[in-house]
Amino acid sequence: MRVVIAEDDTLLREGLAALLSAEGIEVVAARADADQLYETIEEFDAGLAIVDVRMPPTYTDEGLRAAMQVRAMRPGFPMLVLSAHVETKYAGELLADGAGAVGYLLKERVGAVEDFLRTMDRVVRGETVLDPEVVTTLMRRGRSPLTALTARERDVLQLMAQGHRNGDIAAELHVTEAAIHKHIRSIFNKLGLLADDAGHRRVLAVLTYLREQ
């Protein structure tokens, strides 16, 4: 795996580069800003970009914008975005293309090395992974159409939004995988996500909540 890092915090940038290198992952570029992120990815033939949401010069959303620009030019390019705080608006914008291969994590998750590496791998494989705190924030708000779901459906959707597979959800909730399939079908129906909808319905289910906030 060839990785580009865009992170203005020197300690986090260098620490993350050292961590990945120690795991046999090639960090081909580590930059302090998100300028020319697309060009850097192209130059080094990277397979994943790890980008901070807030970057110089304004420290608002430069990293996010750079990530979205890359995705516009290379749809589905694996992108793992880091944020210091839960910002559901940014998560929604990042997921809006419905192409998958996206991760949105709080920076504090980097310290859980094995979980962080698994997240990277899942993003590269095309999955969508949201930080559990982002999902919990959405669930607490309880706005429509969330109120249409049963408590168990909310549990299932929360685990779906975190990127867990059906078998893992079944194990976590101590039910059969067939029961999880039924809950997911019900969630899709209540959210109006039909089988012929464009895009991945799991991603669209999460997007429905993000757009309601």
PDB file of C-alpha atoms in Angstrom:
ATOM      1  CA  MET A   1       0.000   0.000   0.000  1.00  0.00           C
ATOM      2  CA  ARG A   2       1.372   3.422  -1.017  1.00  0.00           C
ATOM      3  CA  VAL A   3       0.073   6.245   1.179  1.00  0.00           C
ATOM      4  CA  VAL A   4       0.054  10.036   1.010  1.00  0.00           C
ATOM      5  CA  ILE A   5      -0.398  11.970   4.289  1.00  0.00           C
ATOM      6  CA  ALA A   6      -1.601  15.587   4.455  1.00  0.00           C
ATOM      7  CA  GLU A   7      -1.494  16.765   8.094  1.00  0.00           C
ATOM      8  CA  ASP A   8      -0.271  20.117   9.408  1.00  0.00           C
ATOM      9  CA  ASP A   9       0.468  18.914  12.963  1.00  0.00           C
ATOM     10  CA  THR A  10       4.132  17.921  12.776  1.00  0.00           C
ATOM     11  CA  LEU A  11       4.007  15.411  15.632  1.00  0.00           C
ATOM     12  CA  LEU A  12       0.958  13.633  14.258  1.00  0.00           C
ATOM     13  CA  ARG A  13       2.236  13.710  10.676  1.00  0.00           C
ATOM     14  CA  GLU A  14       5.663  12.329  11.520  1.00  0.00           C
ATOM     15  CA  GLY A  15       4.300   9.921  14.087  1.00  0.00           C
ATOM     16  CA  LEU A  16       1.742   8.549  11.663  1.00  0.00           C
ATOM     17  CA  ALA A  17       4.383   8.186   8.950  1.00  0.00           C
ATOM     18  CA  ALA A  18       6.674   6.317  11.359  1.00  0.00           C
ATOM     19  CA  LEU A  19       3.838   4.084  12.549  1.00  0.00           C
ATOM     20  CA  LEU A  20       2.837   3.105   9.021  1.00  0.00           C
ATOM     21  CA  SER A  21       6.432   2.564   7.933  1.00  0.00           C
ATOM     22  CA  ALA A  22       6.971   0.247  10.899  1.00  0.00           C
ATOM     23  CA  GLU A  23       3.999  -1.790   9.668  1.00  0.00           C
ATOM     24  CA  GLY A  24       5.522  -2.174   6.220  1.00  0.00           C
ATOM     25  CA  ILE A  25       3.299   0.460   4.599  1.00  0.00           C
ATOM     26  CA  GLU A  26       5.069   2.795   2.189  1.00  0.00           C
ATOM     27  CA  VAL A  27       4.483   6.469   2.957  1.00  0.00           C
ATOM     28  CA  VAL A  28       5.376   8.085  -0.355  1.00  0.00           C
ATOM     29  CA  ALA A  29       4.687  11.693   0.725  1.00  0.00           C
ATOM     30  CA  ALA A  30       3.929  13.470   4.024  1.00  0.00           C
ATOM     31  CA  ARG A  31       2.895  17.091   3.562  1.00  0.00           C
ATOM     32  CA  ALA A  32       2.013  19.906   5.964  1.00  0.00           C
ATOM     33  CA  ASP A  33      -0.762  21.235   3.714  1.00  0.00           C
ATOM     34  CA  ALA A  34      -3.320  19.917   1.248  1.00  0.00           C
ATOM     35  CA  ASP A  35      -2.124  21.994  -1.703  1.00  0.00           C
ATOM     36  CA  GLN A  36      -1.842  19.936  -4.877  1.00  0.00           C
ATOM     37  CA  LEU A  37      -3.075  16.788  -3.135  1.00  0.00           C
ATOM     38  CA  TYR A  38      -4.300  15.338  -6.417  1.00  0.00           C
ATOM     39  CA  GLU A  39      -0.972  16.022  -8.124  1.00  0.00           C
ATOM     40  CA  THR A  40       0.906  14.398  -5.254  1.00  0.00           C
ATOM     41  CA  ILE A  41      -1.270  11.285  -5.432  1.00  0.00           C
ATOM     42  CA  GLU A  42      -0.713  11.062  -9.172  1.00  0.00           C
ATOM     43  CA  GLU A  43       3.026  11.697  -8.948  1.00  0.00           C
ATOM     44  CA  PHE A  44       3.650   8.941  -6.427  1.00  0.00           C
ATOM     45  CA  ASP A  45       0.965   6.533  -7.687  1.00  0.00           C
ATOM     46  CA  ALA A  46      -0.563   6.367  -4.199  1.00  0.00           C
ATOM     47  CA  GLY A  47      -3.380   4.000  -3.301  1.00  0.00           C
ATOM     48  CA  LEU A  48      -4.684   5.869  -0.239  1.00  0.00           C
ATOM     49  CA  ALA A  49      -4.650   9.427   1.093  1.00  0.00           C
ATOM     50  CA  ILE A  50      -4.894  10.282   4.802  1.00  0.00           C
ATOM     51  CA  VAL A  51      -5.990  13.902   5.137  1.00  0.00           C
ATOM     52  CA  ASP A  52      -6.740  16.264   8.029  1.00  0.00           C
ATOM     53  CA  VAL A  53     -10.032  18.167   7.613  1.00  0.00           C
ATOM     54  CA  ARG A  54      -8.656  21.494   8.877  1.00  0.00           C
ATOM     55  CA  MET A  55      -5.510  22.617   7.097  1.00  0.00           C
ATOM     56  CA  PRO A  56      -3.598  25.852   6.387  1.00  0.00           C
ATOM     57  CA  PRO A  57      -4.068  28.644   5.584  1.00  0.00           C
ATOM     58  CA  THR A  58      -7.499  29.162   7.222  1.00  0.00           C
ATOM     59  CA  TYR A  59      -7.738  25.914   9.215  1.00  0.00           C
ATOM     60  CA  THR A  60     -11.394  25.448   8.268  1.00  0.00           C
ATOM     61  CA  ASP A  61     -12.011  22.811   5.617  1.00  0.00           C
ATOM     62  CA  GLU A  62      -9.062  22.944   3.204  1.00  0.00           C
ATOM     63  CA  GLY A  63      -8.267  19.271   3.717  1.00  0.00           C
ATOM     64  CA  LEU A  64     -11.850  18.214   3.134  1.00  0.00           C
ATOM     65  CA  ARG A  65     -12.078  20.304  -0.027  1.00  0.00           C
ATOM     66  CA  ALA A  66      -8.847  18.813  -1.329  1.00  0.00           C
ATOM     67  CA  ALA A  67     -10.145  15.311  -0.618  1.00  0.00           C
ATOM     68  CA  MET A  68     -13.390  16.032  -2.438  1.00  0.00           C
ATOM     69  CA  GLN A  69     -11.476  17.455  -5.399  1.00  0.00           C
ATOM     70  CA  VAL A  70      -9.472  14.234  -5.634  1.00  0.00           C
ATOM     71  CA  ARG A  71     -12.670  12.198  -5.520  1.00  0.00           C
ATOM     72  CA  ALA A  72     -14.205  14.343  -8.264  1.00  0.00           C
ATOM     73  CA  MET A  73     -11.210  13.703 -10.506  1.00  0.00           C
ATOM     74  CA  ARG A  74     -10.731  10.081  -9.464  1.00  0.00           C
ATOM     75  CA  PRO A  75     -14.130   8.712  -8.339  1.00  0.00           C
ATOM     76  CA  GLY A  76     -13.800   6.100  -5.627  1.00  0.00           C
ATOM     77  CA  PHE A  77     -10.180   6.898  -4.774  1.00  0.00           C
ATOM     78  CA  PRO A  78      -9.631   5.613  -1.192  1.00  0.00           C
ATOM     79  CA  MET A  79      -9.677   8.548   1.218  1.00  0.00           C
ATOM     80  CA  LEU A  80      -9.297   8.482   5.016  1.00  0.00           C
ATOM     81  CA  VAL A  81     -10.118  11.844   6.589  1.00  0.00           C
ATOM     82  CA  LEU A  82      -9.101  12.731  10.157  1.00  0.00           C
ATOM     83  CA  SER A  83     -10.765  15.322  12.375  1.00  0.00           C
ATOM     84  CA  ALA A  84     -10.094  16.594  15.884  1.00  0.00           C
ATOM     85  CA  HIS A  85     -13.827  16.929  16.583  1.00  0.00           C
ATOM     86  CA  VAL A  86     -17.108  15.303  15.555  1.00  0.00           C
ATOM     87  CA  GLU A  87     -18.349  17.293  12.571  1.00  0.00           C
ATOM     88  CA  THR A  88     -21.253  15.509  10.917  1.00  0.00           C
ATOM     89  CA  LYS A  89     -21.548  18.090   8.137  1.00  0.00           C
ATOM     90  CA  TYR A  90     -18.067  17.246   6.910  1.00  0.00           C
ATOM     91  CA  ALA A  91     -18.807  13.528   7.085  1.00  0.00           C
ATOM     92  CA  GLY A  92     -21.919  14.072   4.978  1.00  0.00           C
ATOM     93  CA  GLU A  93     -20.077  16.057   2.332  1.00  0.00           C
ATOM     94  CA  LEU A  94     -17.368  13.432   2.110  1.00  0.00           C
ATOM     95  CA  LEU A  95     -19.885  10.607   1.649  1.00  0.00           C
ATOM     96  CA  ALA A  96     -22.101  12.497  -0.774  1.00  0.00           C
ATOM     97  CA  ASP A  97     -20.800  10.849  -3.947  1.00  0.00           C
ATOM     98  CA  GLY A  98     -21.896   7.417  -2.667  1.00  0.00           C
ATOM     99  CA  ALA A  99     -18.814   5.756  -4.161  1.00  0.00           C
ATOM    100  CA  GLY A 100     -17.522   4.128  -0.959  1.00  0.00           C
ATOM    101  CA  ALA A 101     -13.803   3.777  -0.136  1.00  0.00           C
ATOM    102  CA  VAL A 102     -14.148   6.532   2.469  1.00  0.00           C
ATOM    103  CA  GLY A 103     -13.208   6.714   6.130  1.00  0.00           C
ATOM    104  CA  TYR A 104     -13.937   9.521   8.594  1.00  0.00           C
ATOM    105  CA  LEU A 105     -12.219   9.155  11.965  1.00  0.00           C
ATOM    106  CA  LEU A 106     -11.386  11.245  14.984  1.00  0.00           C
ATOM    107  CA  LYS A 107      -7.645  11.776  15.332  1.00  0.00           C
ATOM    108  CA  GLU A 108      -7.627  10.062  18.704  1.00  0.00           C
ATOM    109  CA  ARG A 109      -8.316   6.750  16.925  1.00  0.00           C
ATOM    110  CA  VAL A 110      -4.805   6.736  15.456  1.00  0.00           C
ATOM    111  CA  GLY A 111      -3.508   5.589  18.840  1.00  0.00           C
ATOM    112  CA  ALA A 112      -5.496   2.351  18.568  1.00  0.00           C
ATOM    113  CA  VAL A 113      -3.031   1.050  16.000  1.00  0.00           C
ATOM    114  CA  GLU A 114      -4.626  -2.282  15.073  1.00  0.00           C
ATOM    115  CA  ASP A 115      -8.070  -0.741  14.642  1.00  0.00           C
ATOM    116  CA  PHE A 116      -6.619   2.126  12.630  1.00  0.00           C
ATOM    117  CA  LEU A 117      -4.787  -0.257  10.308  1.00  0.00           C
ATOM    118  CA  ARG A 118      -7.963  -2.306   9.848  1.00  0.00           C
ATOM    119  CA  THR A 119      -9.834   0.870   8.950  1.00  0.00           C
ATOM    120  CA  MET A 120      -7.206   1.736   6.350  1.00  0.00           C
ATOM    121  CA  ASP A 121      -7.474  -1.726   4.837  1.00  0.00           C
ATOM    122  CA  ARG A 122     -11.263  -1.570   4.702  1.00  0.00           C
ATOM    123  CA  VAL A 123     -11.220   1.841   3.031  1.00  0.00           C
ATOM    124  CA  VAL A 124      -8.748   0.614   0.410  1.00  0.00           C
ATOM    125  CA  ARG A 125     -11.058  -2.343  -0.248  1.00  0.00           C
ATOM    126  CA  GLY A 126     -13.900   0.064  -1.006  1.00  0.00           C
ATOM    127  CA  GLU A 127     -15.775   0.089   2.305  1.00  0.00           C
ATOM    128  CA  THR A 128     -17.181   3.100   4.138  1.00  0.00           C
ATOM    129  CA  VAL A 129     -16.111   3.544   7.771  1.00  0.00           C
ATOM    130  CA  LEU A 130     -17.476   6.243  10.086  1.00  0.00           C
ATOM    131  CA  ASP A 131     -16.095   7.015  13.525  1.00  0.00           C
ATOM    132  CA  PRO A 132     -18.377   5.565  16.225  1.00  0.00           C
ATOM    133  CA  GLU A 133     -18.657   9.016  17.826  1.00  0.00           C
ATOM    134  CA  VAL A 134     -20.067  10.460  14.589  1.00  0.00           C
ATOM    135  CA  VAL A 135     -22.683   7.719  14.454  1.00  0.00           C
ATOM    136  CA  THR A 136     -23.553   8.136  18.139  1.00  0.00           C
ATOM    137  CA  THR A 137     -23.997  11.890  17.672  1.00  0.00           C
ATOM    138  CA  LEU A 138     -26.440  11.280  14.843  1.00  0.00           C
ATOM    139  CA  MET A 139     -28.366   8.679  16.812  1.00  0.00           C
ATOM    140  CA  ARG A 140     -28.778  10.992  19.803  1.00  0.00           C
ATOM    141  CA  ARG A 141     -30.399  13.690  17.708  1.00  0.00           C
ATOM    142  CA  GLY A 142     -33.334  11.432  16.989  1.00  0.00           C
ATOM    143  CA  ARG A 143     -34.748  13.403  14.072  1.00  0.00           C
ATOM    144  CA  SER A 144     -36.959  11.983  11.316  1.00  0.00           C
ATOM    145  CA  PRO A 145     -36.539   9.514   9.683  1.00  0.00           C
ATOM    146  CA  LEU A 146     -34.635   8.048  12.624  1.00  0.00           C
ATOM    147  CA  THR A 147     -37.811   8.043  14.688  1.00  0.00           C
ATOM    148  CA  ALA A 148     -39.380   5.559  12.260  1.00  0.00           C
ATOM    149  CA  LEU A 149     -36.902   2.881  13.278  1.00  0.00           C
ATOM    150  CA  THR A 150     -37.245   0.461  16.154  1.00  0.00           C
ATOM    151  CA  ALA A 151     -34.616   0.382  18.884  1.00  0.00           C
ATOM    152  CA  ARG A 152     -33.083  -2.771  17.406  1.00  0.00           C
ATOM    153  CA  GLU A 153     -33.053  -1.244  13.919  1.00  0.00           C
ATOM    154  CA  ARG A 154     -31.199   1.740  15.349  1.00  0.00           C
ATOM    155  CA  ASP A 155     -28.627  -0.613  16.862  1.00  0.00           C
ATOM    156  CA  VAL A 156     -28.215  -2.358  13.520  1.00  0.00           C
ATOM    157  CA  LEU A 157     -27.913   0.913  11.603  1.00  0.00           C
ATOM    158  CA  GLN A 158     -25.359   2.238  14.074  1.00  0.00           C
ATOM    159  CA  LEU A 159     -23.165  -0.808  13.488  1.00  0.00           C
ATOM    160  CA  MET A 160     -23.753  -0.619   9.730  1.00  0.00           C
ATOM    161  CA  ALA A 161     -22.656   3.007   9.728  1.00  0.00           C
ATOM    162  CA  GLN A 162     -19.448   2.021  11.498  1.00  0.00           C
ATOM    163  CA  GLY A 163     -18.745  -0.291   8.567  1.00  0.00           C
ATOM    164  CA  HIS A 164     -19.417  -3.669  10.194  1.00  0.00           C
ATOM    165  CA  ARG A 165     -20.467  -6.611   8.045  1.00  0.00           C
ATOM    166  CA  ASN A 166     -23.713  -8.464   8.675  1.00  0.00           C
ATOM    167  CA  GLY A 167     -22.012 -11.397  10.364  1.00  0.00           C
ATOM    168  CA  ASP A 168     -20.164  -9.080  12.751  1.00  0.00           C
ATOM    169  CA  ILE A 169     -23.391  -7.220  13.545  1.00  0.00           C
ATOM    170  CA  ALA A 170     -25.144 -10.504  14.290  1.00  0.00           C
ATOM    171  CA  ALA A 171     -22.357 -11.523  16.660  1.00  0.00           C
ATOM    172  CA  GLU A 172     -22.364  -8.138  18.384  1.00  0.00           C
ATOM    173  CA  LEU A 173     -26.141  -8.212  18.941  1.00  0.00           C
ATOM    174  CA  HIS A 174     -26.266 -11.962  19.716  1.00  0.00           C
ATOM    175  CA  VAL A 175     -28.791 -12.772  16.972  1.00  0.00           C
ATOM    176  CA  THR A 176     -28.682 -14.765  13.742  1.00  0.00           C
ATOM    177  CA  GLU A 177     -27.383 -13.292  10.510  1.00  0.00           C
ATOM    178  CA  ALA A 178     -30.808 -13.977   8.974  1.00  0.00           C
ATOM    179  CA  ALA A 179     -32.358 -11.697  11.612  1.00  0.00           C
ATOM    180  CA  ILE A 180     -29.891  -8.969  10.688  1.00  0.00           C
ATOM    181  CA  HIS A 181     -30.855  -9.302   7.014  1.00  0.00           C
ATOM    182  CA  LYS A 182     -34.502  -8.771   8.003  1.00  0.00           C
ATOM    183  CA  HIS A 183     -33.667  -5.692  10.076  1.00  0.00           C
ATOM    184  CA  ILE A 184     -31.618  -4.209   7.243  1.00  0.00           C
ATOM    185  CA  ARG A 185     -34.413  -4.761   4.731  1.00  0.00           C
ATOM    186  CA  SER A 186     -36.782  -3.007   7.125  1.00  0.00           C
ATOM    187  CA  ILE A 187     -34.363  -0.093   7.560  1.00  0.00           C
ATOM    188  CA  PHE A 188     -34.048   0.322   3.800  1.00  0.00           C
ATOM    189  CA  ASN A 189     -37.828   0.226   3.383  1.00  0.00           C
ATOM    190  CA  LYS A 190     -38.430   2.810   6.105  1.00  0.00           C
ATOM    191  CA  LEU A 191     -35.812   5.097   4.584  1.00  0.00           C
ATOM    192  CA  GLY A 192     -37.283   4.671   1.119  1.00  0.00           C
ATOM    193  CA  LEU A 193     -34.131   3.074  -0.293  1.00  0.00           C
ATOM    194  CA  LEU A 194     -35.243   0.795  -3.104  1.00  0.00           C
ATOM    195  CA  ALA A 195     -33.231  -2.086  -4.502  1.00  0.00           C
ATOM    196  CA  ASP A 196     -32.670  -0.248  -7.773  1.00  0.00           C
ATOM    197  CA  ASP A 197     -31.427   2.963  -6.125  1.00  0.00           C
ATOM    198  CA  ALA A 198     -28.119   4.160  -7.566  1.00  0.00           C
ATOM    199  CA  GLY A 199     -25.260   3.785  -5.117  1.00  0.00           C
ATOM    200  CA  HIS A 200     -24.656   1.517  -2.169  1.00  0.00           C
ATOM    201  CA  ARG A 201     -27.744   1.403   0.054  1.00  0.00           C
ATOM    202  CA  ARG A 202     -25.678   1.153   3.222  1.00  0.00           C
ATOM    203  CA  VAL A 203     -23.972   4.418   2.330  1.00  0.00           C
ATOM    204  CA  LEU A 204     -27.284   5.976   1.325  1.00  0.00           C
ATOM    205  CA  ALA A 205     -28.791   4.972   4.673  1.00  0.00           C
ATOM    206  CA  VAL A 206     -26.058   6.856   6.527  1.00  0.00           C
ATOM    207  CA  LEU A 207     -26.372   9.807   4.149  1.00  0.00           C
ATOM    208  CA  THR A 208     -30.083  10.043   4.902  1.00  0.00           C
ATOM    209  CA  TYR A 209     -29.258  10.777   8.524  1.00  0.00           C
ATOM    210  CA  LEU A 210     -26.452  13.157   7.755  1.00  0.00           C
ATOM    211  CA  ARG A 211     -28.678  15.210   5.461  1.00  0.00           C
ATOM    212  CA  GLU A 212     -31.386  15.429   8.125  1.00  0.00           C
ATOM    213  CA  GLN A 213     -29.105  17.105  10.625  1.00  0.00           C
TER     214      GLN A 213
END
